[in-house]
Amino acid sequence: MNKDKRAELLKDEYIMLQHFYEDMDSKGLNIKNWAITVALATIGAGFLYKNSVLFLIAFGASIVFWFLEGHWRGLSHFFSTRIQEIEKIIREEKHGEAIPLQTYANWSKEYSAKGDQTIKYMQKVNVAIPHVFIALLSLVLFILGLYGVL
């Protein structure tokens, strides 16, 4: 394969990976939207029906949504490593030597080296918000409901 063809395929792979990465970011925002919607509905129902178990359900749902977002963000990590690799190839002007269309091979290699990234990404502030706040609020409301304060 000639250098121009390699460069063209690398460019195409880069654009494809950027679309994947942006799509995964969009999924993360969608998960946040659902988490907030479910929390508001469940907490509101807890107040409306004076049922503290609903606050516990909101707590559990927030943990599930937090984990789900961490998982999606963790998956995006593996695409970002290939994006960084292609950017380095272009920056160092080695696109004629590089092997294009190695997304899966790079993804597998990175996953074997680093493993699942869910917990790591759950610890990031931009992922934890709003899930941690919802979980804490729900837990506090549940406890207050148990003691009859609400």
mmCIF file with all atom_site columns, C-alpha atoms in Angstrom:
data_model
loop_
_atom_site.group_PDB
_atom_site.id
_atom_site.type_symbol
_atom_site.label_atom_id
_atom_site.label_alt_id
_atom_site.label_comp_id
_atom_site.label_asym_id
_atom_site.label_entity_id
_atom_site.label_seq_id
_atom_site.pdbx_PDB_ins_code
_atom_site.Cartn_x
_atom_site.Cartn_y
_atom_site.Cartn_z
_atom_site.occupancy
_atom_site.B_iso_or_equiv
_atom_site.pdbx_formal_charge
_atom_site.auth_seq_id
_atom_site.auth_comp_id
_atom_site.auth_asym_id
_atom_site.auth_atom_id
_atom_site.pdbx_PDB_model_num
ATOM 1   C CA . MET A 1 1   ? 0.000   0.000  0.000  1.00 0.00 ? 1   MET A CA 1
ATOM 2   C CA . ASN A 1 2   ? 1.458   3.384  -0.960 1.00 0.00 ? 2   ASN A CA 1
ATOM 3   C CA . LYS A 1 3   ? 1.964   6.288  1.459  1.00 0.00 ? 3   LYS A CA 1
ATOM 4   C CA . ASP A 1 4   ? -0.897  8.372  0.096  1.00 0.00 ? 4   ASP A CA 1
ATOM 5   C CA . LYS A 1 5   ? -3.361  5.504  0.511  1.00 0.00 ? 5   LYS A CA 1
ATOM 6   C CA . ARG A 1 6   ? -2.147  4.895  4.082  1.00 0.00 ? 6   ARG A CA 1
ATOM 7   C CA . ALA A 1 7   ? -2.542  8.578  4.903  1.00 0.00 ? 7   ALA A CA 1
ATOM 8   C CA . GLU A 1 8   ? -6.057  8.628  3.438  1.00 0.00 ? 8   GLU A CA 1
ATOM 9   C CA . LEU A 1 9   ? -7.094  5.519  5.407  1.00 0.00 ? 9   LEU A CA 1
ATOM 10  C CA . LEU A 1 10  ? -5.622  6.947  8.617  1.00 0.00 ? 10  LEU A CA 1
ATOM 11  C CA . LYS A 1 11  ? -7.612  10.127 8.073  1.00 0.00 ? 11  LYS A CA 1
ATOM 12  C CA . ASP A 1 12  ? -10.790 8.101  7.511  1.00 0.00 ? 12  ASP A CA 1
ATOM 13  C CA . GLU A 1 13  ? -10.127 6.016  10.623 1.00 0.00 ? 13  GLU A CA 1
ATOM 14  C CA . TYR A 1 14  ? -9.486  9.172  12.652 1.00 0.00 ? 14  TYR A CA 1
ATOM 15  C CA . ILE A 1 15  ? -12.751 10.763 11.532 1.00 0.00 ? 15  ILE A CA 1
ATOM 16  C CA . MET A 1 16  ? -14.664 7.551  12.279 1.00 0.00 ? 16  MET A CA 1
ATOM 17  C CA . LEU A 1 17  ? -13.134 7.317  15.761 1.00 0.00 ? 17  LEU A CA 1
ATOM 18  C CA . GLN A 1 18  ? -13.957 10.966 16.473 1.00 0.00 ? 18  GLN A CA 1
ATOM 19  C CA . HIS A 1 19  ? -17.589 10.241 15.580 1.00 0.00 ? 19  HIS A CA 1
ATOM 20  C CA . PHE A 1 20  ? -17.604 7.189  17.891 1.00 0.00 ? 20  PHE A CA 1
ATOM 21  C CA . TYR A 1 21  ? -16.049 9.228  20.686 1.00 0.00 ? 21  TYR A CA 1
ATOM 22  C CA . GLU A 1 22  ? -18.549 12.068 20.307 1.00 0.00 ? 22  GLU A CA 1
ATOM 23  C CA . ASP A 1 23  ? -21.417 9.567  20.140 1.00 0.00 ? 23  ASP A CA 1
ATOM 24  C CA . MET A 1 24  ? -20.273 7.975  23.391 1.00 0.00 ? 24  MET A CA 1
ATOM 25  C CA . ASP A 1 25  ? -20.063 11.413 24.978 1.00 0.00 ? 25  ASP A CA 1
ATOM 26  C CA . SER A 1 26  ? -23.621 12.042 23.829 1.00 0.00 ? 26  SER A CA 1
ATOM 27  C CA . LYS A 1 27  ? -24.690 8.745  25.422 1.00 0.00 ? 27  LYS A CA 1
ATOM 28  C CA . GLY A 1 28  ? -23.114 9.891  28.686 1.00 0.00 ? 28  GLY A CA 1
ATOM 29  C CA . LEU A 1 29  ? -25.208 13.064 28.640 1.00 0.00 ? 29  LEU A CA 1
ATOM 30  C CA . ASN A 1 30  ? -28.282 11.011 27.793 1.00 0.00 ? 30  ASN A CA 1
ATOM 31  C CA . ILE A 1 31  ? -27.615 8.784  30.821 1.00 0.00 ? 31  ILE A CA 1
ATOM 32  C CA . LYS A 1 32  ? -27.355 11.893 33.028 1.00 0.00 ? 32  LYS A CA 1
ATOM 33  C CA . ASN A 1 33  ? -30.669 13.159 31.651 1.00 0.00 ? 33  ASN A CA 1
ATOM 34  C CA . TRP A 1 34  ? -32.374 9.851  32.413 1.00 0.00 ? 34  TRP A CA 1
ATOM 35  C CA . ALA A 1 35  ? -30.836 9.732  35.889 1.00 0.00 ? 35  ALA A CA 1
ATOM 36  C CA . ILE A 1 36  ? -32.192 13.167 36.724 1.00 0.00 ? 36  ILE A CA 1
ATOM 37  C CA . THR A 1 37  ? -35.617 12.366 35.257 1.00 0.00 ? 37  THR A CA 1
ATOM 38  C CA . VAL A 1 38  ? -35.930 9.086  37.164 1.00 0.00 ? 38  VAL A CA 1
ATOM 39  C CA . ALA A 1 39  ? -34.687 10.724 40.370 1.00 0.00 ? 39  ALA A CA 1
ATOM 40  C CA . LEU A 1 40  ? -37.159 13.593 40.165 1.00 0.00 ? 40  LEU A CA 1
ATOM 41  C CA . ALA A 1 41  ? -40.050 11.245 39.405 1.00 0.00 ? 41  ALA A CA 1
ATOM 42  C CA . THR A 1 42  ? -39.158 8.747  42.128 1.00 0.00 ? 42  THR A CA 1
ATOM 43  C CA . ILE A 1 43  ? -38.370 11.316 44.813 1.00 0.00 ? 43  ILE A CA 1
ATOM 44  C CA . GLY A 1 44  ? -41.492 13.266 43.882 1.00 0.00 ? 44  GLY A CA 1
ATOM 45  C CA . ALA A 1 45  ? -43.571 10.098 44.157 1.00 0.00 ? 45  ALA A CA 1
ATOM 46  C CA . GLY A 1 46  ? -41.950 9.384  47.522 1.00 0.00 ? 46  GLY A CA 1
ATOM 47  C CA . PHE A 1 47  ? -43.148 12.739 48.832 1.00 0.00 ? 47  PHE A CA 1
ATOM 48  C CA . LEU A 1 48  ? -46.541 12.471 47.148 1.00 0.00 ? 48  LEU A CA 1
ATOM 49  C CA . TYR A 1 49  ? -47.317 9.010  48.528 1.00 0.00 ? 49  TYR A CA 1
ATOM 50  C CA . LYS A 1 50  ? -45.324 9.477  51.750 1.00 0.00 ? 50  LYS A CA 1
ATOM 51  C CA . ASN A 1 51  ? -43.462 6.259  50.985 1.00 0.00 ? 51  ASN A CA 1
ATOM 52  C CA . SER A 1 52  ? -39.789 6.267  51.992 1.00 0.00 ? 52  SER A CA 1
ATOM 53  C CA . VAL A 1 53  ? -39.113 3.048  50.048 1.00 0.00 ? 53  VAL A CA 1
ATOM 54  C CA . LEU A 1 54  ? -39.335 5.133  46.886 1.00 0.00 ? 54  LEU A CA 1
ATOM 55  C CA . PHE A 1 55  ? -36.362 7.166  48.126 1.00 0.00 ? 55  PHE A CA 1
ATOM 56  C CA . LEU A 1 56  ? -34.431 3.912  48.432 1.00 0.00 ? 56  LEU A CA 1
ATOM 57  C CA . ILE A 1 57  ? -35.418 3.035  44.869 1.00 0.00 ? 57  ILE A CA 1
ATOM 58  C CA . ALA A 1 58  ? -34.142 6.449  43.735 1.00 0.00 ? 58  ALA A CA 1
ATOM 59  C CA . PHE A 1 59  ? -30.880 5.709  45.552 1.00 0.00 ? 59  PHE A CA 1
ATOM 60  C CA . GLY A 1 60  ? -30.506 2.356  43.780 1.00 0.00 ? 60  GLY A CA 1
ATOM 61  C CA . ALA A 1 61  ? -31.369 3.850  40.406 1.00 0.00 ? 61  ALA A CA 1
ATOM 62  C CA . SER A 1 62  ? -28.764 6.590  40.839 1.00 0.00 ? 62  SER A CA 1
ATOM 63  C CA . ILE A 1 63  ? -26.074 3.983  41.547 1.00 0.00 ? 63  ILE A CA 1
ATOM 64  C CA . VAL A 1 64  ? -27.102 2.014  38.439 1.00 0.00 ? 64  VAL A CA 1
ATOM 65  C CA . PHE A 1 65  ? -27.033 5.140  36.256 1.00 0.00 ? 65  PHE A CA 1
ATOM 66  C CA . TRP A 1 66  ? -23.650 6.145  37.724 1.00 0.00 ? 66  TRP A CA 1
ATOM 67  C CA . PHE A 1 67  ? -22.230 2.703  36.927 1.00 0.00 ? 67  PHE A CA 1
ATOM 68  C CA . LEU A 1 68  ? -23.730 2.789  33.424 1.00 0.00 ? 68  LEU A CA 1
ATOM 69  C CA . GLU A 1 69  ? -22.204 6.180  32.656 1.00 0.00 ? 69  GLU A CA 1
ATOM 70  C CA . GLY A 1 70  ? -18.851 5.066  34.062 1.00 0.00 ? 70  GLY A CA 1
ATOM 71  C CA . HIS A 1 71  ? -19.001 2.008  31.822 1.00 0.00 ? 71  HIS A CA 1
ATOM 72  C CA . TRP A 1 72  ? -19.713 4.066  28.676 1.00 0.00 ? 72  TRP A CA 1
ATOM 73  C CA . ARG A 1 73  ? -16.990 6.564  29.532 1.00 0.00 ? 73  ARG A CA 1
ATOM 74  C CA . GLY A 1 74  ? -14.630 3.665  30.202 1.00 0.00 ? 74  GLY A CA 1
ATOM 75  C CA . LEU A 1 75  ? -15.354 2.238  26.757 1.00 0.00 ? 75  LEU A CA 1
ATOM 76  C CA . SER A 1 76  ? -14.604 5.599  25.171 1.00 0.00 ? 76  SER A CA 1
ATOM 77  C CA . HIS A 1 77  ? -11.137 5.410  26.749 1.00 0.00 ? 77  HIS A CA 1
ATOM 78  C CA . PHE A 1 78  ? -10.203 2.611  24.375 1.00 0.00 ? 78  PHE A CA 1
ATOM 79  C CA . PHE A 1 79  ? -11.206 4.649  21.336 1.00 0.00 ? 79  PHE A CA 1
ATOM 80  C CA . SER A 1 80  ? -9.308  7.677  22.633 1.00 0.00 ? 80  SER A CA 1
ATOM 81  C CA . THR A 1 81  ? -6.053  5.721  22.782 1.00 0.00 ? 81  THR A CA 1
ATOM 82  C CA . ARG A 1 82  ? -6.266  5.008  19.048 1.00 0.00 ? 82  ARG A CA 1
ATOM 83  C CA . ILE A 1 83  ? -7.188  8.648  18.374 1.00 0.00 ? 83  ILE A CA 1
ATOM 84  C CA . GLN A 1 84  ? -4.078  9.738  20.301 1.00 0.00 ? 84  GLN A CA 1
ATOM 85  C CA . GLU A 1 85  ? -1.963  7.208  18.433 1.00 0.00 ? 85  GLU A CA 1
ATOM 86  C CA . ILE A 1 86  ? -3.135  8.520  15.044 1.00 0.00 ? 86  ILE A CA 1
ATOM 87  C CA . GLU A 1 87  ? -2.553  12.128 16.146 1.00 0.00 ? 87  GLU A CA 1
ATOM 88  C CA . LYS A 1 88  ? 1.002   11.217 17.161 1.00 0.00 ? 88  LYS A CA 1
ATOM 89  C CA . ILE A 1 89  ? 1.572   9.531  13.784 1.00 0.00 ? 89  ILE A CA 1
ATOM 90  C CA . ILE A 1 90  ? 0.388   12.667 11.987 1.00 0.00 ? 90  ILE A CA 1
ATOM 91  C CA . ARG A 1 91  ? 2.320   15.026 14.292 1.00 0.00 ? 91  ARG A CA 1
ATOM 92  C CA . GLU A 1 92  ? 5.534   13.084 13.694 1.00 0.00 ? 92  GLU A CA 1
ATOM 93  C CA . GLU A 1 93  ? 4.733   12.837 9.966  1.00 0.00 ? 93  GLU A CA 1
ATOM 94  C CA . LYS A 1 94  ? 4.951   9.044  9.979  1.00 0.00 ? 94  LYS A CA 1
ATOM 95  C CA . HIS A 1 95  ? 1.612   8.500  8.276  1.00 0.00 ? 95  HIS A CA 1
ATOM 96  C CA . GLY A 1 96  ? 3.316   6.835  5.322  1.00 0.00 ? 96  GLY A CA 1
ATOM 97  C CA . GLU A 1 97  ? 4.764   4.141  7.604  1.00 0.00 ? 97  GLU A CA 1
ATOM 98  C CA . ALA A 1 98  ? 1.774   3.596  9.882  1.00 0.00 ? 98  ALA A CA 1
ATOM 99  C CA . ILE A 1 99  ? -0.684  0.773  9.456  1.00 0.00 ? 99  ILE A CA 1
ATOM 100 C CA . PRO A 1 100 ? -4.214  2.168  9.139  1.00 0.00 ? 100 PRO A CA 1
ATOM 101 C CA . LEU A 1 101 ? -7.490  0.569  10.227 1.00 0.00 ? 101 LEU A CA 1
ATOM 102 C CA . GLN A 1 102 ? -6.176  -0.858 13.484 1.00 0.00 ? 102 GLN A CA 1
ATOM 103 C CA . THR A 1 103 ? -9.025  0.222  15.752 1.00 0.00 ? 103 THR A CA 1
ATOM 104 C CA . TYR A 1 104 ? -9.966  -3.257 16.962 1.00 0.00 ? 104 TYR A CA 1
ATOM 105 C CA . ALA A 1 105 ? -6.355  -4.388 17.391 1.00 0.00 ? 105 ALA A CA 1
ATOM 106 C CA . ASN A 1 106 ? -5.558  -1.240 19.373 1.00 0.00 ? 106 ASN A CA 1
ATOM 107 C CA . TRP A 1 107 ? -8.758  -1.546 21.418 1.00 0.00 ? 107 TRP A CA 1
ATOM 108 C CA . SER A 1 108 ? -7.986  -5.186 22.312 1.00 0.00 ? 108 SER A CA 1
ATOM 109 C CA . LYS A 1 109 ? -4.368  -4.441 23.157 1.00 0.00 ? 109 LYS A CA 1
ATOM 110 C CA . GLU A 1 110 ? -5.317  -1.525 25.410 1.00 0.00 ? 110 GLU A CA 1
ATOM 111 C CA . TYR A 1 111 ? -8.070  -3.547 27.107 1.00 0.00 ? 111 TYR A CA 1
ATOM 112 C CA . SER A 1 112 ? -5.650  -6.413 27.757 1.00 0.00 ? 112 SER A CA 1
ATOM 113 C CA . ALA A 1 113 ? -3.125  -3.988 29.223 1.00 0.00 ? 113 ALA A CA 1
ATOM 114 C CA . LYS A 1 114 ? -5.464  -1.868 31.355 1.00 0.00 ? 114 LYS A CA 1
ATOM 115 C CA . GLY A 1 115 ? -8.634  -3.933 31.814 1.00 0.00 ? 115 GLY A CA 1
ATOM 116 C CA . ASP A 1 116 ? -12.088 -2.554 32.414 1.00 0.00 ? 116 ASP A CA 1
ATOM 117 C CA . GLN A 1 117 ? -12.091 1.201  33.053 1.00 0.00 ? 117 GLN A CA 1
ATOM 118 C CA . THR A 1 118 ? -15.578 1.547  34.585 1.00 0.00 ? 118 THR A CA 1
ATOM 119 C CA . ILE A 1 119 ? -14.532 2.136  38.209 1.00 0.00 ? 119 ILE A CA 1
ATOM 120 C CA . LYS A 1 120 ? -11.775 4.543  37.167 1.00 0.00 ? 120 LYS A CA 1
ATOM 121 C CA . TYR A 1 121 ? -14.239 6.641  35.185 1.00 0.00 ? 121 TYR A CA 1
ATOM 122 C CA . MET A 1 122 ? -16.899 6.489  37.919 1.00 0.00 ? 122 MET A CA 1
ATOM 123 C CA . GLN A 1 123 ? -14.395 8.323  40.144 1.00 0.00 ? 123 GLN A CA 1
ATOM 124 C CA . LYS A 1 124 ? -14.082 11.251 37.751 1.00 0.00 ? 124 LYS A CA 1
ATOM 125 C CA . VAL A 1 125 ? -15.999 14.342 38.859 1.00 0.00 ? 125 VAL A CA 1
ATOM 126 C CA . ASN A 1 126 ? -17.619 14.921 35.465 1.00 0.00 ? 126 ASN A CA 1
ATOM 127 C CA . VAL A 1 127 ? -19.061 11.391 35.598 1.00 0.00 ? 127 VAL A CA 1
ATOM 128 C CA . ALA A 1 128 ? -19.993 11.341 39.300 1.00 0.00 ? 128 ALA A CA 1
ATOM 129 C CA . ILE A 1 129 ? -22.100 14.500 39.036 1.00 0.00 ? 129 ILE A CA 1
ATOM 130 C CA . PRO A 1 130 ? -25.163 14.364 39.363 1.00 0.00 ? 130 PRO A CA 1
ATOM 131 C CA . HIS A 1 131 ? -25.288 10.699 40.391 1.00 0.00 ? 131 HIS A CA 1
ATOM 132 C CA . VAL A 1 132 ? -23.529 11.121 43.744 1.00 0.00 ? 132 VAL A CA 1
ATOM 133 C CA . PHE A 1 133 ? -25.758 14.054 44.712 1.00 0.00 ? 133 PHE A CA 1
ATOM 134 C CA . ILE A 1 134 ? -28.887 12.122 43.773 1.00 0.00 ? 134 ILE A CA 1
ATOM 135 C CA . ALA A 1 135 ? -27.694 9.064  45.731 1.00 0.00 ? 135 ALA A CA 1
ATOM 136 C CA . LEU A 1 136 ? -26.876 11.125 48.828 1.00 0.00 ? 136 LEU A CA 1
ATOM 137 C CA . LEU A 1 137 ? -30.128 13.082 48.699 1.00 0.00 ? 137 LEU A CA 1
ATOM 138 C CA . SER A 1 138 ? -32.149 9.905  48.225 1.00 0.00 ? 138 SER A CA 1
ATOM 139 C CA . LEU A 1 139 ? -30.374 8.167  51.090 1.00 0.00 ? 139 LEU A CA 1
ATOM 140 C CA . VAL A 1 140 ? -30.893 11.128 53.432 1.00 0.00 ? 140 VAL A CA 1
ATOM 141 C CA . LEU A 1 141 ? -34.581 11.285 52.488 1.00 0.00 ? 141 LEU A CA 1
ATOM 142 C CA . PHE A 1 142 ? -34.938 7.542  53.048 1.00 0.00 ? 142 PHE A CA 1
ATOM 143 C CA . ILE A 1 143 ? -33.397 7.788  56.518 1.00 0.00 ? 143 ILE A CA 1
ATOM 144 C CA . LEU A 1 144 ? -35.536 10.812 57.410 1.00 0.00 ? 144 LEU A CA 1
ATOM 145 C CA . GLY A 1 145 ? -38.585 8.893  56.186 1.00 0.00 ? 145 GLY A CA 1
ATOM 146 C CA . LEU A 1 146 ? -37.699 5.934  58.400 1.00 0.00 ? 146 LEU A CA 1
ATOM 147 C CA . TYR A 1 147 ? -37.606 8.206  61.442 1.00 0.00 ? 147 TYR A CA 1
ATOM 148 C CA . GLY A 1 148 ? -40.889 9.832  60.486 1.00 0.00 ? 148 GLY A CA 1
ATOM 149 C CA . VAL A 1 149 ? -39.363 13.254 59.912 1.00 0.00 ? 149 VAL A CA 1
ATOM 150 C CA . LEU A 1 150 ? -40.927 13.547 56.443 1.00 0.00 ? 150 LEU A CA 1
#
